[in-house]
Amino acid sequence: ETGVTQTPRHLVMGMTNKKSLKCEQHLGHNAMYWYKQSAKKPLELMFVYNFKEQTENNSVPSRFSPECPNSSHLFLHLHTLQPEDSALYLCASSQDIFPLGQYFGPGTRLTVL
Amino acid sequence: KNEVEQSPQNLTAQEGEFITINCSYSVGISALHWLQQHPGGGIVSLFMLSSGKKKHGRLIATINIQEKHSSLHITASHPRDSAVYICAAQDRDDKIIFGKGTRLHILP
C-alpha cells in the first residue's frame, strides 16, 4: 500500500466535459506531483507543488489546471480535453522536493472520447 | 537535451534467472532513479542513486558516473517480479527525464 490514493481510478469523458482528478497522500509529505503516462511513451512530469506552492509547470496546456489546497491534497482539473489527452495520470508525493524518492499513487486511467 | 536509454525494451526469462536491465544517460546528473510499474499502473520507487551501489532484498542497483550508466539487477527472479522497470535521470537542475521502460516477464 503506497499511502497515496487517487480517485477516480477510471474516467471516461467527452471533449466538452469538465472533470477533476483527486490525489491524497497520508504520508506527511511536503511535495506532490502530477505525471502523465501515454501509451508506449515515457512518464512525463506535469506539475510540481512544494508546500502548496507550484514550483514547476512543464509546458502543460491550459486545459489542465492543477490545484493544491494543502500539502495532503492535489487536484487536476480537466476541461475541453482532446482525445490525445487519454492516458494514465499519476500522482506522487515525497518528503522534500526532488531528489528524494517519490511514492506514487495507483493512477487514474483517463479516456477522452 | 538529456536522453535516457534503457535496454532491453522487453525481456522474458525463466524463474530463478539473474536479470540485468541497463540504463544510459547523456548529461551530468544529480541522481538516478529506478521505478517499478505493475500491471494496472501502480508505480513504486525502488532506488535513488548518486554513486556506487544499493541493495534491497533481491534487487541491486549500480551506477557508474564516469560512464553515465546504471544497471538494475534481480537475483533469483520470480514471476511476481514481472513488471515494467523505469529508469529516470535527474539532472542538476532537478529536472527528471524518464526512460521508456523495460518490460520484464518471468515465466514460472
Tab-separated table of C-alpha atoms in Angstrom:
chain	number	residue	atom	x	y	z
A	1	GLU	CA	0.000	0.000	0.000
A	2	THR	CA	1.534	3.276	-1.085
A	3	GLY	CA	-0.168	5.816	1.170
A	4	VAL	CA	-1.061	7.836	-1.918
A	5	THR	CA	-4.628	7.469	-3.128
A	6	GLN	CA	-6.192	8.686	-6.340
A	7	THR	CA	-9.809	8.985	-7.390
A	8	PRO	CA	-11.377	8.084	-9.640
A	9	ARG	CA	-9.368	5.104	-10.857
A	10	HIS	CA	-11.045	5.239	-14.266
A	11	LEU	CA	-12.682	8.169	-16.036
A	12	VAL	CA	-14.312	8.466	-19.420
A	13	MET	CA	-15.224	11.974	-20.536
A	14	GLY	CA	-16.307	13.839	-23.611
A	15	MET	CA	-14.305	16.682	-25.081
A	16	THR	CA	-16.728	19.290	-23.698
A	17	ASN	CA	-16.888	17.897	-20.157
A	18	LYS	CA	-15.242	19.301	-17.053
A	19	LYS	CA	-13.908	16.835	-14.539
A	20	SER	CA	-11.369	16.729	-11.740
A	21	LEU	CA	-8.843	14.157	-10.608
A	22	LYS	CA	-8.095	13.934	-6.920
A	23	CYS	CA	-4.951	12.840	-5.125
A	24	GLU	CA	-4.483	12.463	-1.393
A	25	GLN	CA	-1.351	11.452	0.473
A	26	HIS	CA	-1.305	10.167	4.034
A	27	LEU	CA	2.475	10.234	4.437
A	28	GLY	CA	3.033	13.739	5.801
A	29	HIS	CA	4.968	14.691	2.680
A	30	ASN	CA	5.531	18.266	1.580
A	31	ALA	CA	5.852	17.856	-2.177
A	32	MET	CA	3.294	16.496	-4.630
A	33	TYR	CA	3.488	15.835	-8.343
A	34	TRP	CA	1.302	15.093	-11.363
A	35	TYR	CA	2.658	12.825	-14.093
A	36	LYS	CA	1.178	11.730	-17.400
A	37	GLN	CA	1.893	8.367	-18.949
A	38	SER	CA	0.708	7.880	-22.501
A	39	ALA	CA	0.760	4.500	-24.169
A	40	LYS	CA	4.261	3.445	-25.207
A	41	LYS	CA	5.774	6.726	-24.049
A	42	PRO	CA	7.921	7.613	-21.059
A	43	LEU	CA	6.460	9.212	-17.979
A	44	GLU	CA	6.051	12.980	-18.319
A	45	LEU	CA	6.233	15.267	-15.319
A	46	MET	CA	3.396	17.822	-15.495
A	47	PHE	CA	3.302	19.845	-12.273
A	48	VAL	CA	5.209	20.063	-9.012
A	49	TYR	CA	3.957	21.545	-5.768
A	50	ASN	CA	6.141	22.157	-2.725
A	51	PHE	CA	4.461	23.331	0.474
A	52	LYS	CA	1.319	24.094	-1.596
A	53	GLU	CA	3.233	26.355	-3.972
A	54	GLN	CA	3.573	25.396	-7.619
A	55	THR	CA	7.258	25.196	-8.434
A	56	GLU	CA	7.176	23.643	-11.865
A	57	ASN	CA	4.883	23.578	-14.859
A	58	ASN	CA	6.369	21.562	-17.683
A	59	SER	CA	4.710	23.440	-20.561
A	60	VAL	CA	1.385	21.788	-19.875
A	61	PRO	CA	-1.610	23.056	-21.898
A	62	SER	CA	-4.024	25.298	-20.003
A	63	ARG	CA	-6.823	22.748	-20.350
A	64	PHE	CA	-5.081	21.047	-17.419
A	65	SER	CA	-5.359	23.125	-14.264
A	66	PRO	CA	-3.786	21.942	-11.002
A	67	GLU	CA	-4.861	22.918	-7.524
A	68	CYS	CA	-3.139	22.213	-4.226
A	69	PRO	CA	-5.248	23.447	-1.302
A	70	ASN	CA	-2.943	21.872	1.293
A	71	SER	CA	0.083	19.590	1.456
A	72	SER	CA	-2.081	16.468	1.564
A	73	HIS	CA	-4.357	17.105	-1.391
A	74	LEU	CA	-3.735	17.716	-5.047
A	75	PHE	CA	-6.290	18.138	-7.796
A	76	LEU	CA	-6.062	18.190	-11.565
A	77	HIS	CA	-8.978	19.991	-13.161
A	78	LEU	CA	-9.731	18.992	-16.727
A	79	HIS	CA	-11.718	20.915	-19.324
A	80	THR	CA	-12.116	20.745	-23.090
A	81	LEU	CA	-9.662	17.900	-23.372
A	82	GLN	CA	-8.610	16.253	-26.613
A	83	PRO	CA	-8.581	12.535	-27.420
A	84	GLU	CA	-4.771	12.595	-27.336
A	85	ASP	CA	-5.001	13.511	-23.653
A	86	SER	CA	-6.178	9.967	-22.957
A	87	ALA	CA	-3.526	8.486	-20.677
A	88	LEU	CA	-2.723	7.284	-17.187
A	89	TYR	CA	-2.386	10.229	-14.805
A	90	LEU	CA	-0.217	9.511	-11.813
A	91	CYS	CA	0.123	11.455	-8.610
A	92	ALA	CA	3.201	11.179	-6.424
A	93	SER	CA	4.480	12.669	-3.207
A	94	SER	CA	7.805	12.976	-1.445
A	95	GLN	CA	9.028	14.307	1.870
A	96	ASP	CA	11.064	17.018	0.246
A	97	ILE	CA	11.026	18.247	-3.290
A	98	PHE	CA	13.469	16.384	-5.514
A	99	PRO	CA	15.731	14.440	-5.274
A	100	LEU	CA	14.284	12.073	-2.683
A	101	GLY	CA	12.362	9.034	-3.791
A	102	GLN	CA	8.733	9.558	-4.600
A	103	TYR	CA	5.739	7.489	-3.622
A	104	PHE	CA	3.251	7.031	-6.434
A	105	GLY	CA	-0.496	6.599	-6.373
A	106	PRO	CA	-2.238	3.926	-8.462
A	107	GLY	CA	-3.177	6.382	-11.192
A	108	THR	CA	-6.346	7.445	-12.956
A	109	ARG	CA	-6.928	5.921	-16.382
A	110	LEU	CA	-8.489	8.719	-18.434
A	111	THR	CA	-10.221	8.201	-21.753
A	112	VAL	CA	-11.347	11.232	-23.751
A	113	LEU	CA	-13.955	10.480	-26.388
B	1	LYS	CA	18.872	17.595	-24.278
B	2	ASN	CA	19.139	14.733	-21.800
B	3	GLU	CA	18.142	11.351	-23.116
B	4	VAL	CA	17.679	8.251	-21.091
B	5	GLU	CA	18.057	4.988	-22.941
B	6	GLN	CA	17.075	1.654	-21.488
B	7	SER	CA	17.843	-1.827	-22.724
B	8	PRO	CA	16.406	-4.239	-23.377
B	9	GLN	CA	12.913	-2.945	-24.138
B	10	ASN	CA	11.426	-6.360	-23.459
B	11	LEU	CA	12.850	-9.281	-21.525
B	12	THR	CA	11.417	-12.724	-20.901
B	13	ALA	CA	13.250	-15.094	-18.578
B	14	GLN	CA	12.691	-18.256	-16.575
B	15	GLU	CA	12.074	-18.175	-12.857
B	16	GLY	CA	15.366	-18.177	-10.979
B	17	GLU	CA	17.406	-16.422	-13.634
B	18	PHE	CA	19.627	-13.442	-12.883
B	19	ILE	CA	18.186	-10.354	-14.569
B	20	THR	CA	20.029	-7.224	-15.685
B	21	ILE	CA	18.398	-4.092	-17.033
B	22	ASN	CA	20.604	-1.286	-18.315
B	23	CYS	CA	20.189	2.481	-18.404
B	24	SER	CA	22.391	5.073	-20.104
B	25	TYR	CA	22.032	8.833	-19.922
B	26	SER	CA	23.715	11.647	-21.785
B	27	VAL	CA	24.454	14.537	-19.387
B	28	GLY	CA	25.506	15.171	-15.812
B	29	ILE	CA	23.018	14.099	-13.200
B	30	SER	CA	22.409	14.637	-9.510
B	31	ALA	CA	20.568	11.336	-9.062
B	32	LEU	CA	19.353	8.286	-10.937
B	33	HIS	CA	16.036	6.633	-10.055
B	34	TRP	CA	14.719	3.152	-10.687
B	35	LEU	CA	10.957	2.644	-10.616
B	36	GLN	CA	8.763	-0.429	-10.895
B	37	GLN	CA	5.376	-0.288	-12.586
B	38	HIS	CA	2.981	-3.179	-12.140
B	39	PRO	CA	0.134	-4.057	-14.496
B	40	GLY	CA	-2.710	-1.633	-13.779
B	41	GLY	CA	-0.351	1.321	-13.466
B	42	GLY	CA	0.816	1.347	-9.846
B	43	ILE	CA	4.379	2.640	-9.596
B	44	VAL	CA	6.840	2.097	-6.798
B	45	SER	CA	10.087	3.957	-6.405
B	46	LEU	CA	12.812	1.301	-5.964
B	47	PHE	CA	16.094	3.144	-5.712
B	48	MET	CA	17.622	6.563	-5.879
B	49	LEU	CA	21.351	6.537	-6.622
B	50	SER	CA	24.015	9.164	-6.904
B	51	SER	CA	27.026	6.843	-6.696
B	52	GLY	CA	28.051	3.267	-6.084
B	53	LYS	CA	25.611	0.526	-5.352
B	54	LYS	CA	22.424	-0.099	-3.382
B	55	LYS	CA	20.754	-3.365	-2.435
B	56	HIS	CA	17.230	-4.091	-1.287
B	57	GLY	CA	16.286	-7.723	-0.943
B	58	ARG	CA	16.866	-9.398	-4.309
B	59	LEU	CA	17.244	-6.077	-6.104
B	60	ILE	CA	20.604	-4.425	-6.683
B	61	ALA	CA	21.193	-1.104	-8.417
B	62	THR	CA	24.575	0.189	-9.510
B	63	ILE	CA	25.720	3.383	-11.128
B	64	ASN	CA	28.921	4.390	-12.902
B	65	ILE	CA	29.017	8.187	-13.036
B	66	GLN	CA	32.034	8.347	-15.381
B	67	GLU	CA	30.389	6.032	-17.911
B	68	LYS	CA	26.906	7.562	-17.400
B	69	HIS	CA	25.439	4.129	-16.928
B	70	SER	CA	23.291	2.365	-14.359
B	71	SER	CA	22.116	-1.216	-14.034
B	72	LEU	CA	19.294	-2.851	-12.141
B	73	HIS	CA	19.824	-6.490	-11.224
B	74	ILE	CA	17.319	-9.001	-9.903
B	75	THR	CA	18.669	-12.187	-8.349
B	76	ALA	CA	16.633	-15.403	-8.174
B	77	SER	CA	13.872	-13.858	-10.281
B	78	HIS	CA	10.270	-14.762	-9.561
B	79	PRO	CA	7.045	-14.372	-11.578
B	80	ARG	CA	5.929	-11.626	-9.192
B	81	ASP	CA	8.902	-9.573	-10.436
B	82	SER	CA	7.095	-9.269	-13.775
B	83	ALA	CA	6.584	-5.553	-14.313
B	84	VAL	CA	7.879	-2.576	-16.243
B	85	TYR	CA	11.103	-1.180	-14.832
B	86	ILE	CA	11.724	2.505	-15.477
B	87	CYS	CA	14.971	4.399	-15.217
B	88	ALA	CA	14.803	8.155	-14.576
B	89	ALA	CA	17.708	10.595	-14.620
B	90	GLN	CA	17.538	13.731	-12.530
B	91	ASP	CA	19.741	16.485	-13.909
B	92	ARG	CA	21.493	19.183	-11.944
B	93	ASP	CA	18.501	21.495	-12.321
B	94	ASP	CA	16.414	18.741	-10.696
B	95	LYS	CA	14.567	18.071	-13.931
B	96	ILE	CA	13.680	14.378	-14.218
B	97	ILE	CA	13.792	12.593	-17.554
B	98	PHE	CA	12.274	9.152	-17.758
B	99	GLY	CA	13.323	6.253	-19.937
B	100	LYS	CA	10.712	4.291	-21.867
B	101	GLY	CA	10.910	1.334	-19.534
B	102	THR	CA	11.841	-2.317	-19.787
B	103	ARG	CA	9.002	-4.825	-19.761
B	104	LEU	CA	10.076	-7.882	-17.785
B	105	HIS	CA	8.192	-11.170	-17.874
B	106	ILE	CA	9.329	-14.001	-15.620
B	107	LEU	CA	7.968	-17.401	-16.559
B	108	PRO	CA	7.219	-19.946	-13.828
